[in-house]
Amino acid sequence: MRRRCKTAILISGSGTNLQAFIDAVSAGRLNLDLTVVCSNNANAFGLQRATKAGIPTVCVRHTDFPDRESFDAAVIANLDRFAPDLLILAGFMRMLSPIFVARYAGKILNIHPALLPLYPGLNTHQRVIEAGDDWHGSTVHFVTEKLDGGPRILQGRLAVHRGESADELAARVQAVEHQIYPEAAGWVGSGRVELRDGQTWMDSKLSDEPVKRTF
Ligand code: GAR
């Protein structure tokens, strides 16, 4: 039997996506070994979620380091003790250096709250509302050196309600994330999806477009 994929989850805050992974694994819907949770923020509520679930935690404060490279080197040193097969960025609000991305090439996933390639960067919900878009959502993608620009795997989209606030829209997008992120991570963990030559492959076929779900 294939060994369960050792998975590190990196967070900075509330960790509702982390909770979705914990819940999916404990319900037997997701075959990953949640090996460690790492935060750059000692006050991240997600650390409490991990501890409650019995997952080891590490905290590497970015404010303790003079630059991105030395912070990333410390995160790598901490993660390597757990020999992860897969890294899940779940609201990890630090940009990764090229050294970090190269160290775990093809093994890092991120979720970004927009229908990439639309709206990379911050404040996506507000920008979608201001643009008057009909659709919004979230994208699971491989992490490469290009911020929010790595090959996409799975997208969940929903219709924007006329007159809703950015906070209301964000909450609905997060509920979508809690479904699509564990699902996409399961595909990568099982080897069904992989990053090959800078592109997403699914079931041994090149996947130009992400899998798309409407909620
Ligand atoms: C998520 O909505 C995720 O899409 C976003 O941070 C939130 C974390 O929430 N990530 C980014 O904006 C990355 N560019 P959580 O801590 O409750 O999982």
mmCIF file of C-alpha atoms in Angstrom, residues 1-7 21-34 85-86 182-183 185-191:
data_model
loop_
_atom_site.group_PDB
_atom_site.id
_atom_site.type_symbol
_atom_site.label_atom_id
_atom_site.label_comp_id
_atom_site.label_asym_id
_atom_site.label_seq_id
_atom_site.Cartn_x
_atom_site.Cartn_y
_atom_site.Cartn_z
ATOM 1 C CA MET A 1 0.000 0.000 0.000
ATOM 2 C CA ARG A 2 1.185 3.500 -0.789
ATOM 3 C CA ARG A 3 2.552 5.275 2.298
ATOM 4 C CA ARG A 4 0.388 8.123 3.548
ATOM 5 C CA CYS A 5 1.656 11.470 2.325
ATOM 6 C CA LYS A 6 3.401 13.373 5.135
ATOM 7 C CA THR A 7 1.874 16.821 5.008
ATOM 8 C CA PHE A 21 -8.069 19.391 6.542
ATOM 9 C CA ILE A 22 -8.258 18.131 10.136
ATOM 10 C CA ASP A 23 -11.978 17.417 9.766
ATOM 11 C CA ALA A 24 -11.571 15.704 6.377
ATOM 12 C CA VAL A 25 -8.788 13.424 7.677
ATOM 13 C CA SER A 26 -10.638 12.546 10.880
ATOM 14 C CA ALA A 27 -13.794 11.760 8.892
ATOM 15 C CA GLY A 28 -11.792 9.430 6.626
ATOM 16 C CA ARG A 29 -12.453 11.588 3.554
ATOM 17 C CA LEU A 30 -8.796 12.542 3.064
ATOM 18 C CA ASN A 31 -5.843 10.188 3.119
ATOM 19 C CA LEU A 32 -3.059 12.524 4.279
ATOM 20 C CA ASP A 33 -0.834 12.301 7.349
ATOM 21 C CA LEU A 34 -1.011 15.781 8.916
ATOM 22 C CA ASP A 85 6.154 15.096 1.191
ATOM 23 C CA LEU A 86 3.713 17.968 0.720
ATOM 24 C CA PRO A 182 -8.606 19.146 0.896
ATOM 25 C CA GLU A 183 -9.908 17.592 -2.319
ATOM 26 C CA ALA A 185 -4.468 18.195 -1.850
ATOM 27 C CA GLY A 186 -5.735 14.620 -1.785
ATOM 28 C CA TRP A 187 -5.180 14.374 -5.540
ATOM 29 C CA VAL A 188 -1.577 15.536 -5.150
ATOM 30 C CA GLY A 189 -0.967 13.377 -2.090
ATOM 31 C CA SER A 190 -2.126 10.278 -3.926
ATOM 32 C CA GLY A 191 -0.013 11.072 -6.984
#
